[in-house]
Short mmCIF file of C-alpha atoms in Angstrom, two decimals:
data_model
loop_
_atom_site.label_atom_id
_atom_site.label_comp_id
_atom_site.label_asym_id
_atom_site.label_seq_id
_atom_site.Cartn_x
_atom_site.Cartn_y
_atom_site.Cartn_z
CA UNK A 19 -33.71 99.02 94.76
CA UNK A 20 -37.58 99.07 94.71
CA UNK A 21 -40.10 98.52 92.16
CA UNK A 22 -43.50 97.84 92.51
CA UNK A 23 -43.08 93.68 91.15
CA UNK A 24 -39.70 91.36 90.23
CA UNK A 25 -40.41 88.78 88.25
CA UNK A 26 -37.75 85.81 88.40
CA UNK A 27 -37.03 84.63 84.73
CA UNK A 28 -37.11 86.22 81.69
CA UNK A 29 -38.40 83.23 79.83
CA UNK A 30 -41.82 83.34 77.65
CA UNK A 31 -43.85 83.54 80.98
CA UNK A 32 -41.91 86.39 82.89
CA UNK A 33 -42.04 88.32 79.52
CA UNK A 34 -45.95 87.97 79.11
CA UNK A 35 -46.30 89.10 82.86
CA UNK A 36 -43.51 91.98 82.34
CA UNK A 37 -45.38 92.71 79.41
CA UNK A 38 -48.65 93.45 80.63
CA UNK A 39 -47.86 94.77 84.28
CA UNK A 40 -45.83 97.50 82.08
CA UNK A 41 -48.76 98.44 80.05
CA UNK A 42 -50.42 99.03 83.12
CA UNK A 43 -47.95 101.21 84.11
CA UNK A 44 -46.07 99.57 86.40
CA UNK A 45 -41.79 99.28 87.22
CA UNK A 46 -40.95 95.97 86.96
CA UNK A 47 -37.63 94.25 87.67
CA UNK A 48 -37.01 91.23 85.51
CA UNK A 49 -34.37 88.81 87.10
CA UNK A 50 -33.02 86.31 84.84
CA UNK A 51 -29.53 84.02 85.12
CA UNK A 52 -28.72 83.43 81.87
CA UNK A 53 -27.03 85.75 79.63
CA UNK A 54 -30.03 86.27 77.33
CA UNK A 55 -33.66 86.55 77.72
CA UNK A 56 -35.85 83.79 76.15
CA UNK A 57 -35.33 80.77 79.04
CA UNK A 58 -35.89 77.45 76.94
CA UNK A 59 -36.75 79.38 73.81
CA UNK A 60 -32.96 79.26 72.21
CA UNK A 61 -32.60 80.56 68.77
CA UNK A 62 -29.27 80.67 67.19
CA UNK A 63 -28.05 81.94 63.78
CA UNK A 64 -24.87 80.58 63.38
CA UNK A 65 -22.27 82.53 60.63
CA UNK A 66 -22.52 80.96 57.22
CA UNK A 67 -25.54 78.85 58.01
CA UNK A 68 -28.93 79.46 56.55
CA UNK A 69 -31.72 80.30 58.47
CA UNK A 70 -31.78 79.96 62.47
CA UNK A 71 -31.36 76.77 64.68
CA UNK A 72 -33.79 76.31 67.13
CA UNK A 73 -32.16 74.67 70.41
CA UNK A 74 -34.90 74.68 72.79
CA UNK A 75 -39.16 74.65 71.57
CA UNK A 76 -39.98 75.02 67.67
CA UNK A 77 -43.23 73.88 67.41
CA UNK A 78 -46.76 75.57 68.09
CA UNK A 79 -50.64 75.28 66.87
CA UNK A 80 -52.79 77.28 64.84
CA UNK A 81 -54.41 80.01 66.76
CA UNK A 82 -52.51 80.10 70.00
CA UNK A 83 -50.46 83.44 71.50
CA UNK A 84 -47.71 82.33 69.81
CA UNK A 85 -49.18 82.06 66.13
CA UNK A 86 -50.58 85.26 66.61
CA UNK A 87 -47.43 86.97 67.94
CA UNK A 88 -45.60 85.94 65.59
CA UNK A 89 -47.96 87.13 63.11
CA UNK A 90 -48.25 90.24 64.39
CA UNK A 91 -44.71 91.11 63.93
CA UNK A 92 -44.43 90.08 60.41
CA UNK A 93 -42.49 86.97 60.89
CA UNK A 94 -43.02 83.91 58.25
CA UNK A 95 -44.82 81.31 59.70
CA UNK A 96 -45.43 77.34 57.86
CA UNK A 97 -47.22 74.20 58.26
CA UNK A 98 -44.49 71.05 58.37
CA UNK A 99 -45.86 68.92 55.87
CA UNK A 100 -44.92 65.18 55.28
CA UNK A 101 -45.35 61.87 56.87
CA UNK A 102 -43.91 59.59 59.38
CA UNK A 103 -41.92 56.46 58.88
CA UNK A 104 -39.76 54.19 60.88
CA UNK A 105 -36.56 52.16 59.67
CA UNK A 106 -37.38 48.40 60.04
CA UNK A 107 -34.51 46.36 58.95
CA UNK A 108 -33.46 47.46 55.56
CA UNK A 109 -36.80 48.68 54.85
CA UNK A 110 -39.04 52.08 55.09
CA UNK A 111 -42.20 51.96 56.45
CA UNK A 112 -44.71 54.59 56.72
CA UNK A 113 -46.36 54.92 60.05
CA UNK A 114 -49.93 55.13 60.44
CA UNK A 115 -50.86 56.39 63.74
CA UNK A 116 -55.03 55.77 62.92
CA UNK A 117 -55.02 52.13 62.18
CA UNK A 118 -57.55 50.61 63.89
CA UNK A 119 -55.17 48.55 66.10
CA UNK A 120 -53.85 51.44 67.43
CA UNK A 121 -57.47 53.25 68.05
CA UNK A 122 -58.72 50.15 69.91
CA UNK A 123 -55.28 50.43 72.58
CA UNK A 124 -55.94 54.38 73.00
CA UNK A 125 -59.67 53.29 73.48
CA UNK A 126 -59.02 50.33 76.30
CA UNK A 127 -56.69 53.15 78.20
CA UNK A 128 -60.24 55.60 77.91
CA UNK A 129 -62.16 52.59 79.19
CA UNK A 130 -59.43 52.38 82.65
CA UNK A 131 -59.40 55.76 83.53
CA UNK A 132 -61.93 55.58 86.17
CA UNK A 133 -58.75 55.67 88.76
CA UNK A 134 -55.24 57.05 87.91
CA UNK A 135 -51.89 55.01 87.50
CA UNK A 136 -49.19 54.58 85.50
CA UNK A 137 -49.62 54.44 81.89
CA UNK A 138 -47.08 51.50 81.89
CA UNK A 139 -49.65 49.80 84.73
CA UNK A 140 -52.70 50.54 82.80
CA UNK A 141 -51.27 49.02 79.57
CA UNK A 142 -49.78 45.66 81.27
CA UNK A 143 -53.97 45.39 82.84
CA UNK A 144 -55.50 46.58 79.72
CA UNK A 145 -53.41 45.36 76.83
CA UNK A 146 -51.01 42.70 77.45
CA UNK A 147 -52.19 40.25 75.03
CA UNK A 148 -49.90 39.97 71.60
CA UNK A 149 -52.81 41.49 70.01
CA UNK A 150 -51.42 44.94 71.18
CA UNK A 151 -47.78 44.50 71.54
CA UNK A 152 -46.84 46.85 68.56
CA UNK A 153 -48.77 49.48 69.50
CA UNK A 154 -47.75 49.03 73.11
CA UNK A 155 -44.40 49.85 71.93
CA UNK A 156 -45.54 52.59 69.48
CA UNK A 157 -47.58 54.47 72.90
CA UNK A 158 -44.35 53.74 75.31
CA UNK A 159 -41.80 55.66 72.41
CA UNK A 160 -44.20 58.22 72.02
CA UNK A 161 -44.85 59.47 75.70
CA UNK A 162 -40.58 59.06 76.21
CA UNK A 163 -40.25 61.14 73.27
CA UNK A 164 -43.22 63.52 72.66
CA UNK A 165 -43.79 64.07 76.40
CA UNK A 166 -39.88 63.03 77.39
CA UNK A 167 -41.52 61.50 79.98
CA UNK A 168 -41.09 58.05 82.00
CA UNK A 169 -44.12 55.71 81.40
CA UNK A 170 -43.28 53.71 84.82
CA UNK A 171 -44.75 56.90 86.31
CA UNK A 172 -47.07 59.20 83.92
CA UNK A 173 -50.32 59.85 84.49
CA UNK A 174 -52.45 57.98 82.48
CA UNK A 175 -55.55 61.18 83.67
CA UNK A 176 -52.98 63.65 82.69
CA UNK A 177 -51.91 61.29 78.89
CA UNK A 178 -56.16 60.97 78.25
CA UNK A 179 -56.17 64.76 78.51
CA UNK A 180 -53.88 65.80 76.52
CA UNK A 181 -54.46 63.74 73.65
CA UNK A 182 -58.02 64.68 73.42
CA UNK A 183 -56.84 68.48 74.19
CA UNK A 184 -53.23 69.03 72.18
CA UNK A 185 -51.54 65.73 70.85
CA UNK A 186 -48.69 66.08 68.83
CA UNK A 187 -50.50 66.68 65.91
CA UNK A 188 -52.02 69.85 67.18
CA UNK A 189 -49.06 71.75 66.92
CA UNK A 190 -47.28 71.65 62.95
CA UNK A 191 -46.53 75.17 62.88
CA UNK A 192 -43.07 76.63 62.66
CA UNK A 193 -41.42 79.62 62.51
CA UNK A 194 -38.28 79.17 59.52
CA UNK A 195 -36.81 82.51 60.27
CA UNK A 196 -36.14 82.03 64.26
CA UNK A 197 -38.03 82.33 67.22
CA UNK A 198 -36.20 85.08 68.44
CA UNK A 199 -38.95 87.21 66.29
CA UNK A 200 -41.07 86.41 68.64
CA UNK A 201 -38.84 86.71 71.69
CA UNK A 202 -37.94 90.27 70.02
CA UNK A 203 -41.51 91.40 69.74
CA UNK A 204 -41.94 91.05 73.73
CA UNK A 205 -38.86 92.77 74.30
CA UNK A 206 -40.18 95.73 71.85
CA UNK A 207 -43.31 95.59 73.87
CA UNK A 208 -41.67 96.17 77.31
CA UNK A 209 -42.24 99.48 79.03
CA UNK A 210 -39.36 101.95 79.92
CA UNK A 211 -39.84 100.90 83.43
CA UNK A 212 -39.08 97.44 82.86
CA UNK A 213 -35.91 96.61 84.07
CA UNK A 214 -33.85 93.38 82.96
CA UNK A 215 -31.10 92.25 84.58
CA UNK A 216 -29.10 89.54 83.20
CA UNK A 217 -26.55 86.97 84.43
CA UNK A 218 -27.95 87.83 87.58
CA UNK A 219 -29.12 85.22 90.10
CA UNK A 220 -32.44 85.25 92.51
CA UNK A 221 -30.46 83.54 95.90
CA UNK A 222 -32.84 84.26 98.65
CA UNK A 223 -36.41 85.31 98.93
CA UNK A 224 -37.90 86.52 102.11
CA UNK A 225 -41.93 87.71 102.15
CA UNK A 226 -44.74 88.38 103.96
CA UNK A 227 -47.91 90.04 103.03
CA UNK A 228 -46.97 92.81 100.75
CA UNK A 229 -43.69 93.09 101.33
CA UNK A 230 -40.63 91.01 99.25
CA UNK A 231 -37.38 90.99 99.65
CA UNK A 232 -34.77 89.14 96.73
CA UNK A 233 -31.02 89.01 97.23
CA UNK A 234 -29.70 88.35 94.00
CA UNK A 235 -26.36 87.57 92.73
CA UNK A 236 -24.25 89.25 89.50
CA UNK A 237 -20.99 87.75 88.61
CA UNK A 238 -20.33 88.21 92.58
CA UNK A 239 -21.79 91.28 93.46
CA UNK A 240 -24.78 90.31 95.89
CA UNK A 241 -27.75 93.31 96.42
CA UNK A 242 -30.94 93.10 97.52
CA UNK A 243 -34.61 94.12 95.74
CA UNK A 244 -37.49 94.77 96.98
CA UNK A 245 -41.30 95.63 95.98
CA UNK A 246 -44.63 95.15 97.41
CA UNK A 247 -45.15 91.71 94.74
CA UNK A 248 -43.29 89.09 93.42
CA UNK A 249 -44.14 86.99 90.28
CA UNK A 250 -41.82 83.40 89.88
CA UNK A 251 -41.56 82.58 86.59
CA UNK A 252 -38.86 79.93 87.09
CA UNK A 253 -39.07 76.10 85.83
CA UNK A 254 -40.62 73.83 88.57
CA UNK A 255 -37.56 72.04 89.04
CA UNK A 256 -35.48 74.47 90.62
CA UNK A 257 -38.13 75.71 92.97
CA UNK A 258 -38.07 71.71 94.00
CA UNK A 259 -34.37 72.03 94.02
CA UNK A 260 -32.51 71.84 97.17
CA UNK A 261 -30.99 75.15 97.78
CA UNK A 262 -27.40 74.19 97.43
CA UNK A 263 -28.27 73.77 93.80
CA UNK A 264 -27.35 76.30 91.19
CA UNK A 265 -30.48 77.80 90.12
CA UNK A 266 -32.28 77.17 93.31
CA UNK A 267 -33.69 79.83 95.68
CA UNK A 268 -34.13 79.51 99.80
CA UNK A 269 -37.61 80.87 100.22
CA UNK A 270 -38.37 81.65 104.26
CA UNK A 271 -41.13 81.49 104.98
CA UNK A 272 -40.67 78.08 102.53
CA UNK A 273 -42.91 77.07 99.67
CA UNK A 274 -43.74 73.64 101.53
CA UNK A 275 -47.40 74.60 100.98
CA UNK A 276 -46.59 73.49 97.51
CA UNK A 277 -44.71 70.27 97.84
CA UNK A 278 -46.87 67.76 96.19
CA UNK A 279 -47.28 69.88 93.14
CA UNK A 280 -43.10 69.50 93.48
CA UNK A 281 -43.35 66.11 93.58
CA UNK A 282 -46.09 65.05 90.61
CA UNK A 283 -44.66 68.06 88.54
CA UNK A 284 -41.73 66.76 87.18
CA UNK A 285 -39.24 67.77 84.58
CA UNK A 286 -38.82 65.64 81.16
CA UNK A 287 -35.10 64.79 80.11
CA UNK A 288 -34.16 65.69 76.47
CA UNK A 289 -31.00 66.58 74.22
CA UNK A 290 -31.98 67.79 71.05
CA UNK A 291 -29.13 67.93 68.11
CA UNK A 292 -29.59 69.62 64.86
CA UNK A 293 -27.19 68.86 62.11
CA UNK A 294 -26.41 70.65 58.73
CA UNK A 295 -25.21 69.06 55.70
CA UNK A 296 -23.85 70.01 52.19
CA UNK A 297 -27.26 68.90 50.84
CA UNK A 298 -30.34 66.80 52.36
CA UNK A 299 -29.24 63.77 51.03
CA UNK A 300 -32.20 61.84 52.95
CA UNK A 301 -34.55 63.13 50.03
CA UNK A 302 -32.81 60.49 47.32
CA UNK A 303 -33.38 57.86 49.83
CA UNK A 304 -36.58 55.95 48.44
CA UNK A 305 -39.72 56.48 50.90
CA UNK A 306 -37.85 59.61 52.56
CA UNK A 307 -37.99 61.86 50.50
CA UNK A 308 -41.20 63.19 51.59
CA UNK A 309 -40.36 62.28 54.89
CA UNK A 310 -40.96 64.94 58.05
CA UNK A 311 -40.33 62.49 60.97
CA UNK A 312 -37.91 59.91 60.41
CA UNK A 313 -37.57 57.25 63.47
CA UNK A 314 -35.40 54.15 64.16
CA UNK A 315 -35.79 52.65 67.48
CA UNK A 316 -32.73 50.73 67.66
CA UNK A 317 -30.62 53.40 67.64
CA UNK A 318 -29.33 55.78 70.23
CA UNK A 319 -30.71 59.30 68.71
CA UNK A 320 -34.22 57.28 67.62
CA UNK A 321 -36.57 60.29 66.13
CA UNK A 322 -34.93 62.84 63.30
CA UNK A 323 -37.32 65.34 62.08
CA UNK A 324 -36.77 67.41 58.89
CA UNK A 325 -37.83 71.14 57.64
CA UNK A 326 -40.32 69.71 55.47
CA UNK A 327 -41.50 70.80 53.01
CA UNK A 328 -38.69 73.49 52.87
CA UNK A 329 -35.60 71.66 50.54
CA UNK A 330 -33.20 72.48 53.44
CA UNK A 331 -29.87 70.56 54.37
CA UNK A 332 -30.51 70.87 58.43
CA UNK A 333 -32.20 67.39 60.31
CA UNK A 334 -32.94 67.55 64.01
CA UNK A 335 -32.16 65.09 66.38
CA UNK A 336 -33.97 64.15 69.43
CA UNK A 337 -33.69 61.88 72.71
CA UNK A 338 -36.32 62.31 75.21
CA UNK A 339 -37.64 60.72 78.42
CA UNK A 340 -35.34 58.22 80.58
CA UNK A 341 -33.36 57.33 77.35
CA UNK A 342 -32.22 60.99 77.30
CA UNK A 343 -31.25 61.37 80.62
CA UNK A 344 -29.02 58.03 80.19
CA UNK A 345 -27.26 59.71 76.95
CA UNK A 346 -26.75 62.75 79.55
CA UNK A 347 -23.74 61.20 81.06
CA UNK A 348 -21.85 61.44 77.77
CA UNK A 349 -19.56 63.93 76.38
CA UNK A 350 -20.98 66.23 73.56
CA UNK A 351 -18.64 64.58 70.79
CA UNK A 352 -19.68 61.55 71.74
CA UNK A 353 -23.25 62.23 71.28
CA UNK A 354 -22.37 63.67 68.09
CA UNK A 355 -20.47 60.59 67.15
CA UNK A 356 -23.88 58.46 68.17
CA UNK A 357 -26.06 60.65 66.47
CA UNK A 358 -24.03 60.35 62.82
CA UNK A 359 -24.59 56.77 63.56
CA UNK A 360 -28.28 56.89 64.24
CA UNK A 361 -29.09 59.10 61.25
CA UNK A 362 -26.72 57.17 58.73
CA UNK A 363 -28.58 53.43 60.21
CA UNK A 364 -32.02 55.45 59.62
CA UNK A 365 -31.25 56.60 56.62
CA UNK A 366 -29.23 53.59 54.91
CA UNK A 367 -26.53 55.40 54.65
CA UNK A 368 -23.33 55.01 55.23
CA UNK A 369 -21.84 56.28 58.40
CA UNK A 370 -18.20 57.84 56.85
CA UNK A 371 -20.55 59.17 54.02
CA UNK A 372 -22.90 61.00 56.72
CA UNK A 373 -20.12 61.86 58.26
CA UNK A 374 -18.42 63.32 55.68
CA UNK A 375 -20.93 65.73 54.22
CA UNK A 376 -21.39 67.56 58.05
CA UNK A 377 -20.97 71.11 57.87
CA UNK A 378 -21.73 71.90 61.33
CA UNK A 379 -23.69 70.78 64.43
CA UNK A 380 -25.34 72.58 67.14
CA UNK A 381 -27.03 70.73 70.68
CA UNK A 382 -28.05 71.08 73.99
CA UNK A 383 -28.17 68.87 76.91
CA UNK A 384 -31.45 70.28 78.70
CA UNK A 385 -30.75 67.14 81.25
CA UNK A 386 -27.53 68.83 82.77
CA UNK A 387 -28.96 72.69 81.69
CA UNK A 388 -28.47 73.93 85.77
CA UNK A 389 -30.48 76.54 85.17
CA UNK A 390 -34.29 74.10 83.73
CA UNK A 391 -32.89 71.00 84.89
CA UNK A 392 -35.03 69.37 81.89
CA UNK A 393 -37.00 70.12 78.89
CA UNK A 394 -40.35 70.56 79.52
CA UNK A 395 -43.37 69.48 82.27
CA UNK A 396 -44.98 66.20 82.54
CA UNK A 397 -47.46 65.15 85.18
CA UNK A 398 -46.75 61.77 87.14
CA UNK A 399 -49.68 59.92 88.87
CA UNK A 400 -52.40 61.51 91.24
CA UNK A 401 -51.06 64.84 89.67
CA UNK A 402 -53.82 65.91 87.41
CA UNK A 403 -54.51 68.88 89.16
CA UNK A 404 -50.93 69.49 90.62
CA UNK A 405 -50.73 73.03 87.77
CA UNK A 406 -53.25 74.33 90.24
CA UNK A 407 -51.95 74.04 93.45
CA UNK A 408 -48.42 75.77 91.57
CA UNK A 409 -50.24 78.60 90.32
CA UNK A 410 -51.79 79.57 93.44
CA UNK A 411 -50.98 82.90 94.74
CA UNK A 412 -49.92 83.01 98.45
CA UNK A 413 -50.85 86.02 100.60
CA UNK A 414 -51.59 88.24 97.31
CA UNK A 415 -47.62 88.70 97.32
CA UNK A 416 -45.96 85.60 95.82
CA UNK A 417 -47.13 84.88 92.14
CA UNK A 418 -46.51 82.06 89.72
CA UNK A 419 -46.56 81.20 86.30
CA UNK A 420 -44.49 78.69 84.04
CA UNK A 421 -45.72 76.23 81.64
CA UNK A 422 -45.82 73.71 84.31
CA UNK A 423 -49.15 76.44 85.49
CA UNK A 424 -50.59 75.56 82.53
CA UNK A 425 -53.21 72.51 82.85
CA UNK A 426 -55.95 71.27 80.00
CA UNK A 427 -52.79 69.71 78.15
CA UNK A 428 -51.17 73.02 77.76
CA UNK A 429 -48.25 72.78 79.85
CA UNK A 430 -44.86 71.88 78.21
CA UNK A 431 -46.25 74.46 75.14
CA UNK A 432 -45.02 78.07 74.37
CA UNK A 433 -48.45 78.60 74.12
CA UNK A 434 -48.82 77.77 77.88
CA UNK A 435 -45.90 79.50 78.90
CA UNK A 436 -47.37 82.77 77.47
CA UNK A 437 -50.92 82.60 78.68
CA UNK A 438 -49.41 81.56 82.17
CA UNK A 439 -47.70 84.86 82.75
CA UNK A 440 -50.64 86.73 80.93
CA UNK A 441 -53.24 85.18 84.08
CA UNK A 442 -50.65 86.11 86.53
CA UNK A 443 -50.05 89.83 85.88
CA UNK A 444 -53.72 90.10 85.73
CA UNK A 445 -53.83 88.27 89.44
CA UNK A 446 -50.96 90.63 90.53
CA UNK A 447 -52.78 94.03 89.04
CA UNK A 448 -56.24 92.31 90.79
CA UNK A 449 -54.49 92.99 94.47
CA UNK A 450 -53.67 96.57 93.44
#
């Protein structure tokens, strides 16, 4: 079959490129493995629940694609208000983030930056005094969780730029009826000769200049597509994936050209967890009931996050960085088990009590996920400008987008994802 591009994933990226190569008027095929389109944007809306669970990214900024989308379409979108504290011992304690111990760590990092390393490296040279050691601690759980990312080997370049270009505070915008509004509004938008095939898997890809050739797989039956371009939407980590891999694709001529972005590109480990409860009990807990993040360290699910200010019975759960790909190895009611545990010790609760007021529990294991083999993109050392060298084109045929395309800080976001596939359709309608 012939069209005149395949894109390879349906996620947020290979909609935005399907989306505008359509409106230009060309046939697309979309090729995506999973039985739904979306990639690591997962909205459910379980029977008997209220509103949706969000499984895979929930959060986004103020004036980025996916505000506006959203907006567009009609859907509700809120600001999470509330603060931050952290279980310490039997007590609650808010967390402030500005103190001026805290400003004078970030600003000793600033001060090292003249040559990359590890942000674990740069804080042992920097900041090993006892002067620091809280904060230390504070900056090493935050880049594990935020970025789900191992501090032994991020890039303290690629940390610096982030924070001054989208911290975690940048993005406190949610959407409380689902995401899928805004995975619905791209499907609207696609043209009648956008085809999208799911549960159908990319297995080979042979090019040359203006010519592509994709076997792909469906439930057995193997057939092979061709067009003149090809766009690869996929997460970086299964086009670093040896082929035997589910999810990986053999490339000839191969995409060594592109190995050291493979290599300081590199997947974050998360499971994220989101229980519901007969009521949100954590708001007649004294200091949580204003409470949107909710963290105890010492516990194996450390960082709960609420729906603030919404009065809603549903908490989310979160592991992330080498923690979470530890927890990986476990079985799903065992993590369950762990996380009652966690949230009744964070809480003050007791565990039978926590236990006992669960009405239902949804989570995914993005560690084991075969077809993202992690969460979300994080940047290791020397790999500052490693989105670059990913997004490059080769031979006006082979395209790429993908939040890991995304540099300034603006990988790992839906916002990245979108604007990725947005600059690659516009490359692909460039060679036309």
């Amino acid at each position: 079959m012939s069209s005149d591009v395949i894109i390879l994933g349906a996620g947020l990226s290979g909609l935005a490129t399907a989306q505008r190569l359509g409106e230009s008027g060309l046939s697309v095929a979309m090729i995506e493995a999973r039985d739904r389109i979306g990639g690591r944007l997962w909205s459910l809306a379980p029977p008997g629940d209220a509103g949706s669970i969000e499984l895979g990214p929930e959060w986004f900024d103020c004036d980025g694609p996916v505000h506006r989308l959203l907006a567009k379409a009609g859907a509700e979108v809120r600001e999470a208000l509330g603060g931050f504290v952290r279980r310490a011992g039997s007590e609650v304690v808010r967390v402030d983030w500005d103190r001026e111990e805290a400003a004078g760590l970030r600003q000793r990092l600033h001060d090292r930056a003249r040559g990359d390393q590890s942000l674990r490296a740069a804080l042992d040279e920097c900041c090993s005094d006892g002067k620091f050691s809280d904060e230390r601690q504070d900056l090493l759980g935050y880049v594990q969780g935020f970025h789900a990312a191992d501090p032994d080997r991020l890039s303290l370049h690629w940390f610096l730029e982030v924070e001054r270009n989208q911290p975690a505070e940048a993005s406190p915008y949610r959407a409380p009826g689902g995401l899928h509004q805004l995975i619905e509004g791209f499907r609207r938008s696609l043209a009648p000769r956008t085809d999208h095939r799911l549960e159908t898997l990319a297995i080979a890809v042979r090019w040359k200049r203006g010519r592509v050739e994709v076997d792909v797989d469906h439930h057995g039956a193997v057939e092979t597509l061709d067009a003149p371009a090809l766009v690869v939407t996929l997460p970086v980590s299964l086009l670093a994936a040896p082929a035997d891999r589910k999810g990986a694709i053999e490339f000839s001529p191969s995409l060594e050209m592109k190995r050291q972005a493979f290599d300081t590109l590199l997947m974050g480990a998360a499971i994220k967890l989101v229980f519901r409860f007969d009521r949100p009990f954590w708001r007649d807990v004294p200091g949580l009931g204003e409470a949107l993040f909710i963290q105890d360290v010492s516990q194996p699910f450390p960082t709960w996050w609420t729906a603030q200010p919404a009065d809603s019975p549903v908490i989310t759960g979160w592991i992330g960085g080498p923690p979470a790909g530890r927890a990986a190895a476990r079985a799903p009611e065992e993590l369950r088990n762990e996380a009652v545990t966690s949230l009744a010790h964070a809480t003050g609760r007791r565990t039978s009590d926590v236990a006992g007021s669960l009405l239902s529990w949804h989570y995914h294991d993005w560690v084991n996920d075969p077809l993202s083999r992690g969460a979300y993109s994080w940047v290791a050392v020397n790999g500052l400008e490693a989105h670059t060298a990913l997004a490059a084109s080769l031979d006006e045929t082979l395209f790429f987008a993908g939040e890991a395309t995304r540099g300034q800080g603006f990988n790992a976001t839906m916002d990245g994802a979108i604007e990725s596939g947005w600059r690659a359709a516009e490359e692909v309608l460039a060679t036309r």
